[in-house]
């Protein structure tokens, strides 16, 4: 069984729950275990919120109005990618971005949360054009009555 979809969303807060609901609906329809669906939906929400908040002005000073979410449910794994057209991650700080934020911090926990909820996380920049890319995957578990499990 293989399902994939891609969304081109406005860089505004209302886009975050839209992407999350689509992912949950897809996984529920396919028969993915609800705990796995929940973990991935929280991770997706964090990645989308980061794209909305930080995917702002491009290096050339132009406004970045959209971001892209792509989800692949393929066999026993789900892979999600969120890409924006903002300035991207500073290369010297990429590993530091995955360190836990101080306990009293109001920001800076999203990437750490994604890393805790997913099996594998990659953060980086799009080659050439700029923009951040956060991708993560997780091994899927299925409900006993899952209609779309590969046999």
Short mmCIF file of the C-alpha atoms (twelve columns), coordinates in Angstrom:
data_MODEL
# 
_entry.id   MODEL 
# 
loop_
_atom_site.group_PDB 
_atom_site.id 
_atom_site.type_symbol 
_atom_site.label_atom_id 
_atom_site.label_alt_id 
_atom_site.label_comp_id 
_atom_site.label_asym_id 
_atom_site.label_seq_id 
_atom_site.Cartn_x 
_atom_site.Cartn_y 
_atom_site.Cartn_z 
_atom_site.pdbx_PDB_model_num 
ATOM 1   C CA . UNK A 1   0.000  0.000  0.000  1 
ATOM 2   C CA . UNK A 2   1.298  3.400  -0.926 1 
ATOM 3   C CA . UNK A 3   -0.334 6.809  -0.463 1 
ATOM 4   C CA . UNK A 4   1.208  10.226 -0.994 1 
ATOM 5   C CA . UNK A 5   -0.067 13.772 -1.082 1 
ATOM 6   C CA . UNK A 6   1.428  17.219 -1.283 1 
ATOM 7   C CA . UNK A 7   -0.009 20.563 -0.197 1 
ATOM 8   C CA . UNK A 8   1.054  24.065 -1.114 1 
ATOM 9   C CA . UNK A 9   -0.149 26.155 1.831  1 
ATOM 10  C CA . UNK A 10  -0.246 29.836 2.700  1 
ATOM 11  C CA . UNK A 11  2.209  30.859 5.376  1 
ATOM 12  C CA . UNK A 12  -0.469 31.577 7.956  1 
ATOM 13  C CA . UNK A 13  -1.562 29.926 11.193 1 
ATOM 14  C CA . UNK A 14  -4.783 28.453 9.740  1 
ATOM 15  C CA . UNK A 15  -2.708 26.209 7.474  1 
ATOM 16  C CA . UNK A 16  -1.275 24.226 10.397 1 
ATOM 17  C CA . UNK A 17  -4.504 22.493 11.531 1 
ATOM 18  C CA . UNK A 18  -5.496 21.926 7.902  1 
ATOM 19  C CA . UNK A 19  -2.328 19.904 7.240  1 
ATOM 20  C CA . UNK A 20  -2.698 18.075 10.551 1 
ATOM 21  C CA . UNK A 21  -6.331 17.082 9.882  1 
ATOM 22  C CA . UNK A 22  -5.485 15.829 6.391  1 
ATOM 23  C CA . UNK A 23  -2.677 13.659 7.770  1 
ATOM 24  C CA . UNK A 24  -4.857 12.248 10.563 1 
ATOM 25  C CA . UNK A 25  -7.680 11.536 8.110  1 
ATOM 26  C CA . UNK A 26  -5.352 9.776  5.697  1 
ATOM 27  C CA . UNK A 27  -3.849 7.606  8.418  1 
ATOM 28  C CA . UNK A 28  -7.233 6.822  9.976  1 
ATOM 29  C CA . UNK A 29  -8.621 5.778  6.586  1 
ATOM 30  C CA . UNK A 30  -5.566 3.604  5.892  1 
ATOM 31  C CA . UNK A 31  -5.815 1.940  9.314  1 
ATOM 32  C CA . UNK A 32  -2.705 3.286  11.026 1 
ATOM 33  C CA . UNK A 33  -2.589 2.824  14.802 1 
ATOM 34  C CA . UNK A 34  -4.022 5.980  16.480 1 
ATOM 35  C CA . UNK A 35  -0.959 6.475  18.719 1 
ATOM 36  C CA . UNK A 36  1.351  6.570  15.683 1 
ATOM 37  C CA . UNK A 37  -1.066 8.918  13.889 1 
ATOM 38  C CA . UNK A 38  -1.093 11.224 16.889 1 
ATOM 39  C CA . UNK A 39  2.724  11.324 17.173 1 
ATOM 40  C CA . UNK A 40  3.119  12.125 13.490 1 
ATOM 41  C CA . UNK A 41  0.364  14.743 13.569 1 
ATOM 42  C CA . UNK A 42  2.031  16.573 16.475 1 
ATOM 43  C CA . UNK A 43  5.401  16.440 14.695 1 
ATOM 44  C CA . UNK A 44  3.771  17.756 11.503 1 
ATOM 45  C CA . UNK A 45  2.114  20.579 13.442 1 
ATOM 46  C CA . UNK A 46  5.472  21.621 14.897 1 
ATOM 47  C CA . UNK A 47  7.172  21.567 11.484 1 
ATOM 48  C CA . UNK A 48  4.341  23.574 9.899  1 
ATOM 49  C CA . UNK A 49  4.318  26.086 12.754 1 
ATOM 50  C CA . UNK A 50  8.055  26.595 12.214 1 
ATOM 51  C CA . UNK A 51  7.495  27.164 8.484  1 
ATOM 52  C CA . UNK A 52  4.753  29.695 9.236  1 
ATOM 53  C CA . UNK A 53  6.810  31.543 11.846 1 
ATOM 54  C CA . UNK A 54  10.330 31.335 10.407 1 
ATOM 55  C CA . UNK A 55  9.790  30.840 6.667  1 
ATOM 56  C CA . UNK A 56  9.567  34.599 6.200  1 
ATOM 57  C CA . UNK A 57  11.595 36.861 3.979  1 
ATOM 58  C CA . UNK A 58  13.917 35.218 1.505  1 
ATOM 59  C CA . UNK A 59  17.582 36.284 1.337  1 
ATOM 60  C CA . UNK A 60  16.709 38.625 -1.544 1 
ATOM 61  C CA . UNK A 61  14.181 40.391 0.697  1 
ATOM 62  C CA . UNK A 62  11.139 39.024 -1.114 1 
ATOM 63  C CA . UNK A 63  8.170  37.803 0.886  1 
ATOM 64  C CA . UNK A 64  7.725  34.036 1.161  1 
ATOM 65  C CA . UNK A 65  3.988  33.484 0.961  1 
ATOM 66  C CA . UNK A 66  3.773  29.684 1.017  1 
ATOM 67  C CA . UNK A 67  5.252  26.428 2.234  1 
ATOM 68  C CA . UNK A 68  4.906  22.837 1.071  1 
ATOM 69  C CA . UNK A 69  3.935  19.701 2.991  1 
ATOM 70  C CA . UNK A 70  4.408  16.272 1.441  1 
ATOM 71  C CA . UNK A 71  3.464  12.998 3.124  1 
ATOM 72  C CA . UNK A 72  4.288  9.476  1.942  1 
ATOM 73  C CA . UNK A 73  2.758  6.387  3.500  1 
ATOM 74  C CA . UNK A 74  4.692  3.641  1.793  1 
ATOM 75  C CA . UNK A 75  4.640  0.091  3.062  1 
ATOM 76  C CA . UNK A 76  5.551  0.148  6.725  1 
ATOM 77  C CA . UNK A 77  6.839  3.730  6.922  1 
ATOM 78  C CA . UNK A 78  5.469  7.267  6.808  1 
ATOM 79  C CA . UNK A 79  7.771  10.061 5.638  1 
ATOM 80  C CA . UNK A 80  6.790  13.718 5.948  1 
ATOM 81  C CA . UNK A 81  8.590  16.728 4.515  1 
ATOM 82  C CA . UNK A 82  7.877  20.400 5.223  1 
ATOM 83  C CA . UNK A 83  9.716  22.937 3.059  1 
ATOM 84  C CA . UNK A 84  9.533  26.715 3.039  1 
ATOM 85  C CA . UNK A 85  11.107 29.435 0.907  1 
ATOM 86  C CA . UNK A 86  12.553 31.522 3.707  1 
ATOM 87  C CA . UNK A 87  16.224 32.078 4.551  1 
ATOM 88  C CA . UNK A 88  16.769 28.496 5.746  1 
ATOM 89  C CA . UNK A 89  18.841 27.240 8.655  1 
ATOM 90  C CA . UNK A 90  22.238 28.761 9.400  1 
ATOM 91  C CA . UNK A 91  24.633 25.917 8.526  1 
ATOM 92  C CA . UNK A 92  26.759 26.343 11.654 1 
ATOM 93  C CA . UNK A 93  23.736 25.947 13.943 1 
ATOM 94  C CA . UNK A 94  21.874 22.950 12.458 1 
ATOM 95  C CA . UNK A 95  22.924 20.420 15.118 1 
ATOM 96  C CA . UNK A 96  22.384 23.003 17.870 1 
ATOM 97  C CA . UNK A 97  18.759 23.375 16.734 1 
ATOM 98  C CA . UNK A 98  18.042 19.832 17.942 1 
ATOM 99  C CA . UNK A 99  19.236 20.505 21.496 1 
ATOM 100 C CA . UNK A 100 16.564 20.932 24.152 1 
ATOM 101 C CA . UNK A 101 15.533 24.496 24.916 1 
ATOM 102 C CA . UNK A 102 15.834 25.791 28.484 1 
ATOM 103 C CA . UNK A 103 12.870 24.861 30.668 1 
ATOM 104 C CA . UNK A 104 11.528 28.421 30.821 1 
ATOM 105 C CA . UNK A 105 11.864 29.096 27.071 1 
ATOM 106 C CA . UNK A 106 8.689  29.938 25.171 1 
ATOM 107 C CA . UNK A 107 10.204 28.962 21.810 1 
ATOM 108 C CA . UNK A 108 12.773 26.505 20.537 1 
ATOM 109 C CA . UNK A 109 11.166 23.184 21.384 1 
ATOM 110 C CA . UNK A 110 9.616  22.261 18.029 1 
ATOM 111 C CA . UNK A 111 12.543 20.495 16.373 1 
ATOM 112 C CA . UNK A 112 13.395 18.639 19.594 1 
ATOM 113 C CA . UNK A 113 9.795  17.473 19.868 1 
ATOM 114 C CA . UNK A 114 9.845  16.272 16.260 1 
ATOM 115 C CA . UNK A 115 13.034 14.335 16.994 1 
ATOM 116 C CA . UNK A 116 11.395 12.677 20.025 1 
ATOM 117 C CA . UNK A 117 8.236  11.695 18.129 1 
ATOM 118 C CA . UNK A 118 9.821  10.457 14.880 1 
ATOM 119 C CA . UNK A 119 12.261 7.642  14.191 1 
ATOM 120 C CA . UNK A 120 14.541 9.683  11.927 1 
ATOM 121 C CA . UNK A 121 14.785 13.454 11.401 1 
ATOM 122 C CA . UNK A 122 16.692 15.505 8.840  1 
ATOM 123 C CA . UNK A 123 16.907 19.274 8.796  1 
ATOM 124 C CA . UNK A 124 18.606 21.295 6.131  1 
ATOM 125 C CA . UNK A 125 18.275 23.833 3.362  1 
ATOM 126 C CA . UNK A 126 17.036 23.472 -0.181 1 
ATOM 127 C CA . UNK A 127 19.955 23.495 -2.581 1 
ATOM 128 C CA . UNK A 128 20.378 26.670 -4.589 1 
ATOM 129 C CA . UNK A 129 17.113 28.515 -4.017 1 
ATOM 130 C CA . UNK A 130 17.129 28.768 -0.238 1 
ATOM 131 C CA . UNK A 131 14.524 27.719 2.236  1 
ATOM 132 C CA . UNK A 132 14.424 25.246 5.095  1 
ATOM 133 C CA . UNK A 133 13.469 21.582 4.786  1 
ATOM 134 C CA . UNK A 134 12.458 19.426 7.737  1 
ATOM 135 C CA . UNK A 135 11.782 15.780 6.979  1 
ATOM 136 C CA . UNK A 136 11.023 12.947 9.352  1 
ATOM 137 C CA . UNK A 137 9.785  9.399  9.227  1 
ATOM 138 C CA . UNK A 138 8.298  6.786  11.489 1 
ATOM 139 C CA . UNK A 139 7.659  3.063  11.222 1 
ATOM 140 C CA . UNK A 140 3.918  2.472  11.081 1 
ATOM 141 C CA . UNK A 141 1.834  0.161  13.228 1 
ATOM 142 C CA . UNK A 142 -1.578 -0.883 12.005 1 
ATOM 143 C CA . UNK A 143 -4.975 -1.466 13.579 1 
ATOM 144 C CA . UNK A 144 -6.137 -5.078 13.420 1 
ATOM 145 C CA . UNK A 145 -8.958 -4.091 11.050 1 
ATOM 146 C CA . UNK A 146 -6.744 -1.890 8.823  1 
ATOM 147 C CA . UNK A 147 -8.249 -1.841 5.307  1 
ATOM 148 C CA . UNK A 148 -5.116 -0.797 3.377  1 
ATOM 149 C CA . UNK A 149 -2.316 -2.867 4.908  1 
ATOM 150 C CA . UNK A 150 0.009  -4.358 2.307  1 
ATOM 151 C CA . UNK A 151 -0.261 -8.163 2.297  1 
# 
